């Protein structure tokens, strides 16, 4: 009887040890997510959350698994985008008064990796830790800011084509955020704010563009007439 009791206790202890080794989520701090990668099964297809029970047999094999921990709290980054409208240097000389068609927009962007995209991101980019993920997010913010500035300029052109006045204060930031999120594969933009900005007068740009086209057309017409006249004179001389 005593030996039986000892055997039962031993088995219970072994079972508890096995259970504890395979119990994964207690290794993940609250608010963070774990990505488990094993030699036997590869990338586990769902993130591991603190407080959500999950037990994996892969952890029973020594050195078989690694757990990468990531904090998905949104990062807030300030970006400034500067540039000029296409052919601005050409068009600004067409008007009687030289006009500045440059733009400059400073944006505050909050972005994160959504939980449901974390596994796919790690599979595609193989980030080893939080530091490499953070650097990648910061690099992506530059691209997102450029997309935001392009969207603002397009809104300005659309407004001027309708004969309306465009201002940065009139921009619906939720609509802008939705437009930008539609272009993202791995990231979610949780908030975006225009801190400062200058968008050129796109109505005046359209006018300068039209005048430049007309001027070029007139120059081409004049050149064609001169060429035709020269050809006629040359023909008459030969006769």
mmCIF file of C-alpha atoms in Angstrom:
data_model
loop_
_atom_site.group_PDB
_atom_site.id
_atom_site.type_symbol
_atom_site.label_atom_id
_atom_site.label_comp_id
_atom_site.label_asym_id
_atom_site.label_seq_id
_atom_site.Cartn_x
_atom_site.Cartn_y
_atom_site.Cartn_z
ATOM 1 C CA UNK A 1 0.000 0.000 0.000
ATOM 2 C CA UNK A 2 2.819 2.353 0.899
ATOM 3 C CA UNK A 3 4.636 1.596 -2.368
ATOM 4 C CA UNK A 4 1.426 2.212 -4.288
ATOM 5 C CA UNK A 5 0.969 5.580 -2.590
ATOM 6 C CA UNK A 6 4.568 6.542 -3.357
ATOM 7 C CA UNK A 7 4.090 5.543 -6.986
ATOM 8 C CA UNK A 8 0.925 7.622 -7.233
ATOM 9 C CA UNK A 9 2.649 10.639 -5.693
ATOM 10 C CA UNK A 10 5.603 10.196 -8.035
ATOM 11 C CA UNK A 11 3.317 9.990 -11.060
ATOM 12 C CA UNK A 12 1.455 13.089 -9.918
ATOM 13 C CA UNK A 13 4.722 14.960 -9.521
ATOM 14 C CA UNK A 14 5.851 13.880 -12.995
ATOM 15 C CA UNK A 15 2.507 14.913 -14.442
ATOM 16 C CA UNK A 16 2.751 18.294 -12.705
ATOM 17 C CA UNK A 17 6.284 18.843 -14.038
ATOM 18 C CA UNK A 18 5.220 17.889 -17.565
ATOM 19 C CA UNK A 19 2.201 20.166 -17.305
ATOM 20 C CA UNK A 20 4.300 23.055 -15.996
ATOM 21 C CA UNK A 21 6.941 22.694 -18.747
ATOM 22 C CA UNK A 22 4.293 22.719 -21.466
ATOM 23 C CA UNK A 23 2.345 25.571 -19.893
ATOM 24 C CA UNK A 24 3.332 28.475 -22.102
ATOM 25 C CA UNK A 25 1.364 31.618 -21.353
ATOM 26 C CA UNK A 26 2.802 32.201 -17.862
ATOM 27 C CA UNK A 27 6.098 33.080 -19.605
ATOM 28 C CA UNK A 28 4.454 36.039 -21.359
ATOM 29 C CA UNK A 29 4.213 39.325 -19.375
ATOM 30 C CA UNK A 30 0.822 40.998 -19.107
ATOM 31 C CA UNK A 31 0.120 43.192 -22.121
ATOM 32 C CA UNK A 32 2.671 41.402 -24.310
ATOM 33 C CA UNK A 33 2.408 38.572 -26.828
ATOM 34 C CA UNK A 34 4.622 35.582 -27.428
ATOM 35 C CA UNK A 35 5.523 33.915 -30.702
ATOM 36 C CA UNK A 36 6.596 30.299 -30.275
ATOM 37 C CA UNK A 37 8.956 28.717 -32.783
ATOM 38 C CA UNK A 38 9.934 25.062 -32.505
ATOM 39 C CA UNK A 39 12.334 22.819 -34.379
ATOM 40 C CA UNK A 40 9.644 20.176 -34.697
ATOM 41 C CA UNK A 41 6.675 22.306 -35.694
ATOM 42 C CA UNK A 42 8.044 25.623 -36.892
ATOM 43 C CA UNK A 43 6.054 28.778 -36.202
ATOM 44 C CA UNK A 44 3.053 28.257 -33.927
ATOM 45 C CA UNK A 45 0.059 29.749 -35.813
ATOM 46 C CA UNK A 46 -1.315 31.998 -33.073
ATOM 47 C CA UNK A 47 0.162 34.502 -30.630
ATOM 48 C CA UNK A 48 0.421 33.475 -26.994
ATOM 49 C CA UNK A 49 -1.219 35.852 -24.522
ATOM 50 C CA UNK A 50 -0.791 36.220 -20.803
ATOM 51 C CA UNK A 51 -3.888 34.920 -19.004
ATOM 52 C CA UNK A 52 -5.085 32.791 -21.931
ATOM 53 C CA UNK A 53 -4.361 29.128 -21.196
ATOM 54 C CA UNK A 54 -2.263 27.252 -23.715
ATOM 55 C CA UNK A 55 -0.237 24.075 -23.306
ATOM 56 C CA UNK A 56 2.194 22.880 -25.983
ATOM 57 C CA UNK A 57 3.913 19.501 -26.093
ATOM 58 C CA UNK A 58 6.795 20.955 -28.154
ATOM 59 C CA UNK A 59 8.222 22.491 -24.974
ATOM 60 C CA UNK A 60 8.776 19.049 -23.454
ATOM 61 C CA UNK A 61 11.762 18.518 -25.742
ATOM 62 C CA UNK A 62 14.882 20.336 -24.483
ATOM 63 C CA UNK A 63 16.092 23.201 -26.724
ATOM 64 C CA UNK A 64 13.212 22.491 -29.112
ATOM 65 C CA UNK A 65 11.427 25.821 -28.742
ATOM 66 C CA UNK A 66 12.082 29.521 -28.457
ATOM 67 C CA UNK A 67 9.584 32.131 -27.339
ATOM 68 C CA UNK A 68 9.877 35.656 -28.738
ATOM 69 C CA UNK A 69 8.077 38.282 -26.658
ATOM 70 C CA UNK A 70 6.641 41.437 -28.244
ATOM 71 C CA UNK A 71 4.894 44.488 -26.798
ATOM 72 C CA UNK A 72 2.263 45.702 -29.268
ATOM 73 C CA UNK A 73 1.519 49.007 -27.556
ATOM 74 C CA UNK A 74 1.151 51.723 -30.246
ATOM 75 C CA UNK A 75 4.259 53.768 -30.948
ATOM 76 C CA UNK A 76 3.825 57.503 -31.546
ATOM 77 C CA UNK A 77 6.271 58.968 -34.053
ATOM 78 C CA UNK A 78 6.578 62.495 -35.477
ATOM 79 C CA UNK A 79 7.436 62.765 -39.173
ATOM 80 C CA UNK A 80 7.921 65.767 -41.470
ATOM 81 C CA UNK A 81 7.339 65.416 -45.218
ATOM 82 C CA UNK A 82 8.568 68.103 -47.603
ATOM 83 C CA UNK A 83 8.562 68.423 -51.370
ATOM 84 C CA UNK A 84 7.235 70.256 -54.422
ATOM 85 C CA UNK A 85 4.339 69.601 -56.760
ATOM 86 C CA UNK A 86 5.280 67.991 -60.098
ATOM 87 C CA UNK A 87 6.993 70.416 -62.533
ATOM 88 C CA UNK A 88 6.561 73.159 -59.933
ATOM 89 C CA UNK A 89 9.759 74.941 -60.960
ATOM 90 C CA UNK A 90 8.490 75.141 -64.546
ATOM 91 C CA UNK A 91 4.955 76.259 -63.704
ATOM 92 C CA UNK A 92 5.881 78.883 -61.103
ATOM 93 C CA UNK A 93 7.635 80.974 -63.771
ATOM 94 C CA UNK A 94 4.565 81.080 -66.013
ATOM 95 C CA UNK A 95 2.635 83.321 -63.659
ATOM 96 C CA UNK A 96 3.225 87.056 -63.448
ATOM 97 C CA UNK A 97 4.292 86.638 -59.839
ATOM 98 C CA UNK A 98 6.523 83.732 -58.880
ATOM 99 C CA UNK A 99 4.522 81.332 -56.714
ATOM 100 C CA UNK A 100 5.794 78.780 -54.216
ATOM 101 C CA UNK A 101 4.388 75.326 -54.990
ATOM 102 C CA UNK A 102 6.289 73.529 -52.235
ATOM 103 C CA UNK A 103 4.623 71.695 -49.358
ATOM 104 C CA UNK A 104 5.639 70.753 -45.824
ATOM 105 C CA UNK A 105 3.579 68.669 -43.407
ATOM 106 C CA UNK A 106 4.491 67.529 -39.892
ATOM 107 C CA UNK A 107 2.454 64.558 -38.705
ATOM 108 C CA UNK A 108 2.169 62.715 -35.420
ATOM 109 C CA UNK A 109 1.414 59.073 -36.163
ATOM 110 C CA UNK A 110 0.523 56.317 -33.702
ATOM 111 C CA UNK A 111 0.874 52.827 -35.119
ATOM 112 C CA UNK A 112 1.162 49.250 -33.991
ATOM 113 C CA UNK A 113 1.160 45.668 -35.196
ATOM 114 C CA UNK A 114 -2.324 44.183 -34.587
ATOM 115 C CA UNK A 115 -2.346 40.932 -32.639
ATOM 116 C CA UNK A 116 -3.904 38.995 -35.523
ATOM 117 C CA UNK A 117 -1.091 40.050 -37.885
ATOM 118 C CA UNK A 118 1.847 39.387 -35.565
ATOM 119 C CA UNK A 119 2.440 35.747 -36.566
ATOM 120 C CA UNK A 120 2.355 36.591 -40.288
ATOM 121 C CA UNK A 121 4.747 39.501 -39.741
ATOM 122 C CA UNK A 122 7.249 37.362 -37.822
ATOM 123 C CA UNK A 123 6.977 34.662 -40.474
ATOM 124 C CA UNK A 124 7.701 37.152 -43.264
ATOM 125 C CA UNK A 125 10.237 39.413 -41.516
ATOM 126 C CA UNK A 126 11.705 37.090 -38.847
ATOM 127 C CA UNK A 127 12.103 39.763 -36.155
ATOM 128 C CA UNK A 128 14.123 38.288 -33.301
ATOM 129 C CA UNK A 129 13.129 40.741 -30.579
ATOM 130 C CA UNK A 130 11.331 43.952 -29.648
ATOM 131 C CA UNK A 131 14.238 46.169 -30.697
ATOM 132 C CA UNK A 132 14.277 44.949 -34.308
ATOM 133 C CA UNK A 133 10.485 45.270 -34.493
ATOM 134 C CA UNK A 134 10.596 48.840 -33.160
ATOM 135 C CA UNK A 135 13.212 49.873 -35.721
ATOM 136 C CA UNK A 136 11.112 48.456 -38.528
ATOM 137 C CA UNK A 137 7.998 50.290 -37.304
ATOM 138 C CA UNK A 138 9.934 53.570 -37.164
ATOM 139 C CA UNK A 139 11.120 53.055 -40.739
ATOM 140 C CA UNK A 140 7.578 52.329 -41.873
ATOM 141 C CA UNK A 141 6.333 55.564 -40.314
ATOM 142 C CA UNK A 142 8.344 57.536 -42.889
ATOM 143 C CA UNK A 143 6.539 55.772 -45.722
ATOM 144 C CA UNK A 144 3.159 56.215 -44.051
ATOM 145 C CA UNK A 145 3.796 59.945 -43.537
ATOM 146 C CA UNK A 146 4.637 60.283 -47.237
ATOM 147 C CA UNK A 147 1.373 58.510 -48.136
ATOM 148 C CA UNK A 148 -0.504 60.845 -45.803
ATOM 149 C CA UNK A 149 1.020 63.941 -47.421
ATOM 150 C CA UNK A 150 0.119 62.599 -50.884
ATOM 151 C CA UNK A 151 -3.456 62.035 -49.726
ATOM 152 C CA UNK A 152 -3.706 65.579 -48.354
ATOM 153 C CA UNK A 153 -2.443 67.029 -51.632
ATOM 154 C CA UNK A 154 -4.932 64.913 -53.591
ATOM 155 C CA UNK A 155 -7.717 66.213 -51.355
ATOM 156 C CA UNK A 156 -6.545 69.760 -52.049
ATOM 157 C CA UNK A 157 -6.649 69.163 -55.816
ATOM 158 C CA UNK A 158 -10.113 67.593 -55.555
ATOM 159 C CA UNK A 159 -11.373 70.593 -53.598
ATOM 160 C CA UNK A 160 -9.908 73.111 -56.054
ATOM 161 C CA UNK A 161 -11.423 71.194 -59.005
ATOM 162 C CA UNK A 162 -14.800 71.606 -57.296
ATOM 163 C CA UNK A 163 -14.121 75.289 -56.738
ATOM 164 C CA UNK A 164 -13.804 74.809 -52.980
ATOM 165 C CA UNK A 165 -11.192 76.087 -50.549
ATOM 166 C CA UNK A 166 -8.996 73.429 -48.933
ATOM 167 C CA UNK A 167 -7.417 73.838 -45.507
ATOM 168 C CA UNK A 168 -5.608 71.336 -43.322
ATOM 169 C CA UNK A 169 -8.029 72.178 -40.527
ATOM 170 C CA UNK A 170 -10.915 70.879 -42.645
ATOM 171 C CA UNK A 171 -9.391 67.416 -43.132
ATOM 172 C CA UNK A 172 -11.354 64.538 -41.643
ATOM 173 C CA UNK A 173 -8.565 62.691 -39.843
ATOM 174 C CA UNK A 174 -10.636 59.522 -39.385
ATOM 175 C CA UNK A 175 -11.145 59.323 -43.139
ATOM 176 C CA UNK A 176 -7.432 59.904 -43.697
ATOM 177 C CA UNK A 177 -6.586 57.182 -41.179
ATOM 178 C CA UNK A 178 -8.946 54.762 -42.940
ATOM 179 C CA UNK A 179 -7.363 55.511 -46.326
ATOM 180 C CA UNK A 180 -3.876 54.896 -44.951
ATOM 181 C CA UNK A 181 -4.881 51.701 -43.130
ATOM 182 C CA UNK A 182 -6.271 50.266 -46.367
ATOM 183 C CA UNK A 183 -2.732 50.363 -47.759
ATOM 184 C CA UNK A 184 -1.118 48.563 -44.828
ATOM 185 C CA UNK A 185 -0.330 44.859 -44.786
ATOM 186 C CA UNK A 186 1.057 44.467 -41.268
ATOM 187 C CA UNK A 187 0.433 47.718 -39.397
ATOM 188 C CA UNK A 188 -2.552 49.542 -37.978
ATOM 189 C CA UNK A 189 -2.559 53.328 -37.683
ATOM 190 C CA UNK A 190 -4.433 54.007 -34.456
ATOM 191 C CA UNK A 191 -4.205 57.792 -34.631
ATOM 192 C CA UNK A 192 -2.837 60.508 -36.899
ATOM 193 C CA UNK A 193 -2.662 64.258 -36.354
ATOM 194 C CA UNK A 194 -1.398 67.128 -38.498
ATOM 195 C CA UNK A 195 0.771 69.192 -36.171
ATOM 196 C CA UNK A 196 1.828 71.854 -38.678
ATOM 197 C CA UNK A 197 1.608 72.067 -42.411
ATOM 198 C CA UNK A 198 1.662 74.080 -45.590
ATOM 199 C CA UNK A 199 -0.130 72.924 -48.731
ATOM 200 C CA UNK A 200 0.328 75.070 -51.884
ATOM 201 C CA UNK A 201 -2.533 76.757 -53.703
ATOM 202 C CA UNK A 202 -3.558 73.912 -56.009
ATOM 203 C CA UNK A 203 -6.088 76.076 -57.866
ATOM 204 C CA UNK A 204 -3.268 78.440 -58.811
ATOM 205 C CA UNK A 205 -1.131 75.435 -59.719
ATOM 206 C CA UNK A 206 -3.859 74.208 -62.095
ATOM 207 C CA UNK A 207 -3.951 77.678 -63.704
ATOM 208 C CA UNK A 208 -0.172 77.725 -64.099
ATOM 209 C CA UNK A 209 -0.304 74.218 -65.556
ATOM 210 C CA UNK A 210 -2.907 75.306 -68.115
ATOM 211 C CA UNK A 211 -0.985 78.458 -69.050
ATOM 212 C CA UNK A 212 2.216 76.459 -69.452
ATOM 213 C CA UNK A 213 0.467 73.958 -71.730
ATOM 214 C CA UNK A 214 -1.020 76.748 -73.835
ATOM 215 C CA UNK A 215 2.359 78.502 -74.017
ATOM 216 C CA UNK A 216 4.052 75.305 -75.131
ATOM 217 C CA UNK A 217 1.328 74.713 -77.734
ATOM 218 C CA UNK A 218 1.755 78.255 -79.102
ATOM 219 C CA UNK A 219 5.528 77.849 -79.239
ATOM 220 C CA UNK A 220 5.170 74.570 -81.109
ATOM 221 C CA UNK A 221 2.717 76.175 -83.534
ATOM 222 C CA UNK A 222 5.104 79.066 -84.157
ATOM 223 C CA UNK A 223 8.011 76.664 -84.695
ATOM 224 C CA UNK A 224 5.923 74.655 -87.149
ATOM 225 C CA UNK A 225 5.031 77.828 -89.107
ATOM 226 C CA UNK A 226 8.655 78.942 -89.204
ATOM 227 C CA UNK A 227 9.753 75.498 -90.366
ATOM 228 C CA UNK A 228 7.051 75.426 -93.021
ATOM 229 C CA UNK A 229 8.000 78.913 -94.240
ATOM 230 C CA UNK A 230 11.674 77.980 -94.389
ATOM 231 C CA UNK A 231 10.848 74.848 -96.334
ATOM 232 C CA UNK A 232 8.755 76.833 -98.805
ATOM 233 C CA UNK A 233 11.530 79.363 -99.371
ATOM 234 C CA UNK A 234 14.047 76.608 -99.891
ATOM 235 C CA UNK A 235 11.784 74.961 -102.472
ATOM 236 C CA UNK A 236 11.292 78.225 -104.346
ATOM 237 C CA UNK A 237 15.047 78.865 -104.340
ATOM 238 C CA UNK A 238 15.713 75.455 -105.842
ATOM 239 C CA UNK A 239 13.157 76.139 -108.584
#
